C-alpha positions as semicolon CSV with decimal commas, in nm:
position;residue;x (nm);y (nm);z (nm)
1;M;17,161;-0,485;-3,914
2;S;17,494;-0,645;-3,966
3;I;17,568;-0,862;-4,258
4;R;17,713;-1,197;-4,145
5;F;17,997;-1,351;-4,342
6;G;18,109;-1,696;-4,397
7;I;18,457;-1,756;-4,521
8;I;18,559;-2,058;-4,724
9;G;18,930;-2,101;-4,721
10;T;19,208;-1,991;-4,484
11;G;19,486;-1,905;-4,712
12;V;19,676;-1,557;-4,754
13;I;19,398;-1,400;-4,931
14;S;19,106;-1,541;-4,717
15;T;19,298;-1,432;-4,403
16;R;19,334;-1,092;-4,534
17;F;18,992;-1,036;-4,657
18;G;18,866;-1,179;-4,300
19;G;19,089;-0,918;-4,132
20;V;18,930;-0,637;-4,304
21;V;18,583;-0,767;-4,243
22;A;18,666;-0,778;-3,860
23;K;18,747;-0,405;-3,877
24;T;18,450;-0,290;-4,110
25;D;18,139;-0,161;-3,963
26;G;17,799;-0,327;-4,038
27;V;17,952;-0,679;-4,100
28;T;18,065;-0,944;-3,881
29;L;18,247;-1,288;-3,931
30;H;18,028;-1,559;-3,823
31;A;18,173;-1,875;-3,979
32;V;18,486;-2,011;-4,151
33;A;18,523;-2,343;-4,339
34;D;18,856;-2,536;-4,425
35;T;18,938;-2,885;-4,461
36;N;19,274;-2,801;-4,263
37;E;19,146;-2,800;-3,914
38;A;19,452;-2,626;-3,763
39;M;19,420;-2,339;-4,001
40;A;19,055;-2,298;-3,945
41;A;19,099;-2,298;-3,565
42;K;19,379;-2,053;-3,587
43;F;19,172;-1,825;-3,826
44;A;18,879;-1,851;-3,571
45;E;19,093;-1,772;-3,298
46;T;19,260;-1,477;-3,457
47;Y;18,941;-1,296;-3,545
48;G;18,704;-1,437;-3,288
49;V;18,470;-1,643;-3,554
50;P;18,213;-1,822;-3,335
51;Q;18,144;-2,108;-3,594
52;V;18,423;-2,335;-3,749
53;Y;18,357;-2,592;-4,005
54;H;18,573;-2,851;-4,180
55;N;18,387;-2,876;-4,510
56;I;18,190;-2,616;-4,720
57;D;17,855;-2,796;-4,690
58;A;17,850;-2,750;-4,333
59;L;17,887;-2,386;-4,359
60;L;17,661;-2,336;-4,651
61;Q;17,384;-2,499;-4,422
62;D;17,438;-2,246;-4,163
63;K;17,136;-2,028;-4,164
64;D;17,309;-1,736;-3,976
65;V;17,547;-1,700;-4,284
66;D;17,427;-1,419;-4,505
67;V;17,689;-1,409;-4,758
68;V;17,981;-1,633;-4,848
69;Y;18,313;-1,537;-4,953
70;I;18,513;-1,784;-5,161
71;G;18,889;-1,758;-5,102
72;A;18,990;-2,103;-5,242
73;P;19,213;-2,187;-5,532
74;T;19,097;-2,061;-5,854
75;S;18,988;-2,392;-6,001
76;F;18,728;-2,439;-5,724
77;H;18,553;-2,099;-5,753
78;T;18,299;-2,186;-5,989
79;F;18,214;-2,523;-5,842
80;M;18,179;-2,368;-5,490
81;A;17,976;-2,064;-5,598
82;K;17,724;-2,296;-5,764
83;R;17,687;-2,472;-5,445
84;A;17,650;-2,164;-5,238
85;I;17,391;-2,026;-5,460
86;L;17,182;-2,333;-5,455
87;C;17,186;-2,312;-5,082
88;G;17,050;-1,962;-5,108
89;K;17,366;-1,775;-4,998
90;A;17,491;-1,444;-5,136
91;V;17,839;-1,502;-5,280
92;I;18,144;-1,298;-5,345
93;S;18,401;-1,525;-5,546
94;E;18,762;-1,417;-5,538
95;K;18,881;-1,333;-5,897
96;P;18,869;-1,473;-6,134
97;M;18,516;-1,615;-6,062
98;S;18,549;-1,862;-6,363
99;M;18,807;-1,981;-6,570
100;T;18,607;-2,021;-6,892
101;A;18,332;-1,826;-7,062
102;A;18,101;-2,116;-7,026
103;D;18,120;-2,158;-6,662
104;A;18,085;-1,757;-6,603
105;E;17,747;-1,785;-6,814
106;S;17,642;-2,083;-6,617
107;L;17,693;-1,913;-6,295
108;K;17,509;-1,592;-6,418
109;A;17,216;-1,782;-6,523
110;L;17,197;-1,981;-6,212
111;A;17,238;-1,671;-5,989
112;E;16,960;-1,486;-6,177
113;A;16,711;-1,782;-6,180
114;N;16,769;-1,800;-5,800
115;D;16,735;-1,438;-5,746
116;C;17,062;-1,464;-5,553
117;F;17,352;-1,201;-5,510
118;L;17,673;-1,303;-5,691
119;M;17,978;-1,082;-5,751
120;E;18,321;-1,128;-5,844
121;G;18,571;-0,994;-5,607
122;M;18,748;-0,740;-5,846
123;W;18,811;-0,478;-5,567
124;T;18,994;-0,248;-5,803
125;L;18,662;-0,134;-5,932
126;C;18,550;-0,031;-5,613
127;M;18,845;0,185;-5,549
128;P;18,749;0,571;-5,514
129;A;19,050;0,667;-5,735
130;V;18,956;0,449;-6,009
131;L;18,590;0,553;-5,995
132;Q;18,719;0,919;-6,015
133;A;18,900;0,833;-6,328
134;K;18,579;0,691;-6,477
135;K;18,392;1,016;-6,391
136;W;18,654;1,224;-6,566
137;I;18,623;1,018;-6,865
138;E;18,246;1,032;-6,863
139;A;18,269;1,395;-6,834
140;G;18,483;1,431;-7,146
141;R;18,778;1,553;-6,956
142;I;19,039;1,360;-7,169
143;G;18,814;1,339;-7,494
144;R;18,784;1,005;-7,647
145;V;18,959;0,713;-7,487
146;R;19,213;0,585;-7,747
147;Q;19,484;0,373;-7,544
148;I;19,501;0,203;-7,215
149;Y;19,838;0,040;-7,090
150;S;19,860;-0,161;-6,768
151;E;20,104;-0,394;-6,628
152;F;20,117;-0,627;-6,326
153;S;20,408;-0,855;-6,283
154;F;20,613;-0,986;-6,000
155;R;20,888;-1,226;-5,953
156;A;20,819;-1,581;-5,795
157;P;21,034;-1,879;-5,786
158;Y;20,932;-2,153;-5,990
159;T;20,774;-2,428;-5,780
160;P;20,548;-2,673;-5,996
161;A;20,315;-2,777;-5,711
162;Q;20,272;-2,424;-5,590
163;R;19,938;-2,246;-5,677
164;L;20,083;-2,003;-5,932
165;F;20,231;-2,277;-6,139
166;N;19,990;-2,568;-6,081
167;P;19,722;-2,605;-6,367
168;A;19,500;-2,807;-6,131
169;L;19,466;-2,499;-5,907
170;G;19,412;-2,254;-6,186
171;G;19,772;-2,136;-6,200
172;G;19,900;-1,892;-6,465
173;S;19,970;-1,530;-6,456
174;L;19,657;-1,433;-6,659
175;F;19,434;-1,552;-6,394
176;D;19,637;-1,428;-6,091
177;V;19,742;-1,081;-6,220
178;G;19,649;-1,049;-6,594
179;V;19,278;-1,034;-6,487
180;Y;19,324;-0,686;-6,333
181;C;19,435;-0,547;-6,656
182;I;19,150;-0,697;-6,841
183;F;18,873;-0,595;-6,590
184;L;19,017;-0,230;-6,596
185;S;19,041;-0,192;-6,976
186;N;18,682;-0,327;-6,988
187;F;18,563;-0,080;-6,727
188;I;18,722;0,203;-6,869
189;M;18,620;0,149;-7,236
190;G;18,268;0,065;-7,097
191;S;18,228;-0,257;-7,330
192;A;18,381;-0,594;-7,415
193;P;18,663;-0,616;-7,680
194;T;18,589;-0,724;-8,033
195;T;18,949;-0,832;-8,107
196;V;19,193;-1,023;-7,861
197;C;19,545;-1,119;-7,934
198;G;19,838;-1,206;-7,731
199;V;20,172;-1,390;-7,659
200;A;20,296;-1,594;-7,371
201;D;20,576;-1,787;-7,211
202;I;20,479;-2,108;-7,095
203;A;20,617;-2,288;-6,788
204;P;20,685;-2,675;-6,812
205;T;20,366;-2,737;-6,598
206;G;20,158;-2,585;-6,889
207;V;20,065;-2,243;-6,736
208;D;20,148;-1,901;-6,867
209;V;20,427;-1,734;-6,662
210;N;20,487;-1,421;-6,873
211;A;20,226;-1,274;-7,106
212;A;20,124;-0,966;-7,308
213;F;19,786;-0,888;-7,470
214;T;19,603;-0,643;-7,687
215;L;19,247;-0,588;-7,680
216;K;19,048;-0,363;-7,941
217;Y;18,700;-0,215;-7,865
218;P;18,421;-0,117;-8,075
219;T;18,518;0,248;-8,032
220;G;18,866;0,172;-8,213
221;G;19,038;0,239;-7,871
222;I;19,299;-0,023;-7,793
223;A;19,419;-0,162;-7,451
224;S;19,756;-0,329;-7,372
225;G;19,835;-0,540;-7,075
226;V;20,136;-0,733;-6,948
227;C;20,146;-0,992;-6,655
228;G;20,399;-1,243;-6,528
229;F;20,584;-1,415;-6,249
230;Q;20,921;-1,384;-6,404
231;A;21,011;-1,011;-6,334
232;R;20,879;-0,723;-6,106
233;S;20,712;-0,438;-6,300
234;N;20,551;-0,122;-6,192
235;T;20,174;-0,141;-6,148
236;N;20,079;0,195;-6,267
237;A;19,811;0,240;-6,559
238;W;19,799;0,495;-6,824
239;I;19,465;0,606;-7,005
240;Y;19,513;0,813;-7,306
241;G;19,267;1,014;-7,476
242;S;19,223;1,277;-7,758
243;D;19,243;1,575;-7,518
244;G;19,454;1,444;-7,236
245;S;19,537;1,148;-6,996
246;I;19,499;0,981;-6,659
247;W;19,762;0,822;-6,455
248;L;19,663;0,538;-6,199
249;D;19,931;0,505;-5,948
250;D;19,952;0,127;-5,844
251;F;19,635;0,073;-6,047
252;Y;19,497;-0,263;-5,891
253;R;19,487;-0,103;-5,566
254;C;19,475;0,260;-5,670
255;Q;19,472;0,523;-5,417
256;C;19,576;0,806;-5,650
257;A;19,476;0,925;-5,985
258;E;19,610;1,228;-6,186
259;L;19,421;1,402;-6,461
260;R;19,677;1,557;-6,719
261;D;19,634;1,782;-7,020
262;Q;19,801;1,674;-7,367
263;D;20,131;1,799;-7,264
264;G;20,141;1,586;-6,957
265;N;20,071;1,867;-6,691
266;V;19,880;1,774;-6,391
267;V;19,538;1,952;-6,404
268;E;19,361;1,777;-6,126
269;R;19,473;1,510;-5,861
270;F;19,263;1,274;-5,656
271;E;19,392;1,092;-5,355
272;E;19,226;0,887;-5,090
273;S;19,429;0,657;-4,873
274;C;19,309;0,345;-4,697
275;E;19,467;0,059;-4,497
276;D;19,358;-0,215;-4,740
277;G;19,147;-0,169;-5,032
278;F;18,919;-0,482;-4,945
279;A;18,741;-0,246;-4,724
280;Y;18,570;-0,071;-5,030
281;E;18,457;-0,409;-5,166
282;I;18,325;-0,515;-4,856
283;K;18,120;-0,186;-4,775
284;H;17,995;-0,209;-5,135
285;V;17,880;-0,548;-5,096
286;R;17,721;-0,471;-4,749
287;D;17,529;-0,178;-4,887
288;L;17,400;-0,370;-5,200
289;L;17,273;-0,651;-4,977
290;L;17,107;-0,413;-4,711
291;A;16,928;-0,272;-5,028
292;G;16,825;-0,613;-5,171
293;K;17,028;-0,600;-5,476
294;T;17,136;-0,915;-5,651
295;Q;17,410;-0,758;-5,864
296;S;17,681;-0,484;-5,839
297;P;17,643;-0,179;-6,082
298;L;18,025;-0,173;-6,067
299;I;18,099;-0,541;-6,128
300;P;17,773;-0,676;-6,291
301;L;17,775;-1,046;-6,391
302;Q;17,807;-0,959;-6,761
303;A;18,158;-0,803;-6,682
304;S;18,260;-1,122;-6,544
305;V;18,127;-1,309;-6,866
306;D;18,310;-1,070;-7,100
307;C;18,622;-1,109;-6,909
308;A;18,615;-1,491;-6,910
309;K;18,554;-1,471;-7,292
310;V;18,904;-1,278;-7,327
311;Y;19,068;-1,579;-7,112
312;D;18,914;-1,819;-7,341
313;Q;19,046;-1,657;-7,673
314;L;19,408;-1,586;-7,501
315;L;19,430;-1,948;-7,369
316;T;19,337;-2,098;-7,706
317;Q;19,601;-1,888;-7,882
318;W;19,838;-2,006;-7,624
319;G;19,752;-2,377;-7,643
320;I;19,639;-2,386;-7,285
321;S;19,328;-2,563;-7,180
322;A;19,167;-2,450;-6,836
323;A;19,044;-2,719;-6,608
324;P;18,827;-2,613;-6,330
325;V;18,676;-2,845;-6,078
326;M;18,342;-2,956;-6,158
């Protein structure tokens, strides 16, 4: 049996996602929807998609679509996910699934009430190297986790109407790249943080363009994250424990992890290369749907709610009000 995908949006991320679906066993591209008819036609031609729609309702009514991937701008994610769930479709929403904790909780409740599959597309947590790091930690290889440090920043020219800087489209570095740092930290620590604090530089449009935050967990462990659009950083992450450490190379799309002793010597190295990390996410969803599951054990809906609560606290501290489409 092949899982049939319907893709909403034909921007950069959807195009990339669709390209990986087209190369993955056990899944097929059945439909695409975009209000831009030319882009939808080009997408369909490129990947051989049989059904092209110019609004999401038409795609959601297609009985041959098993799962919907939402790759529209951030501010539309919750709105579109709700409509898909009410149409009985399984849903993968590109990160962040919701811009507020209230929206994340309402989506979780709706999916559970309708016994519908819903997952936030946080592909980082599907990467084998990240899962290996988690196994090392659970096996006690670095002792008790005390600190996590991650950063993800890049340089983007300030263009007020562009997605990254436009509040109406869910702009801001927290939603675009900081989310990876938060998800990784919560995943490694195994819980939501109890204390959240951060600082940010705010663009004239009202979104954060450079930010740093610190999260404290029930165990006493602390995680620090840096994100932004004003300078290019490395994208590595360090996990420090009482008896050693773990280094994640290019953590958000990690293909290499190193287990190190207290002196920094490499004890064990895990490496698995791939053409595009989306493949792991897509295979994970495929297997869950074939097994009749409605949530991912790697990215459960509560994890999305927990991360959204962090967004709420940071944005409140920065004087930013998220405005998702309703």
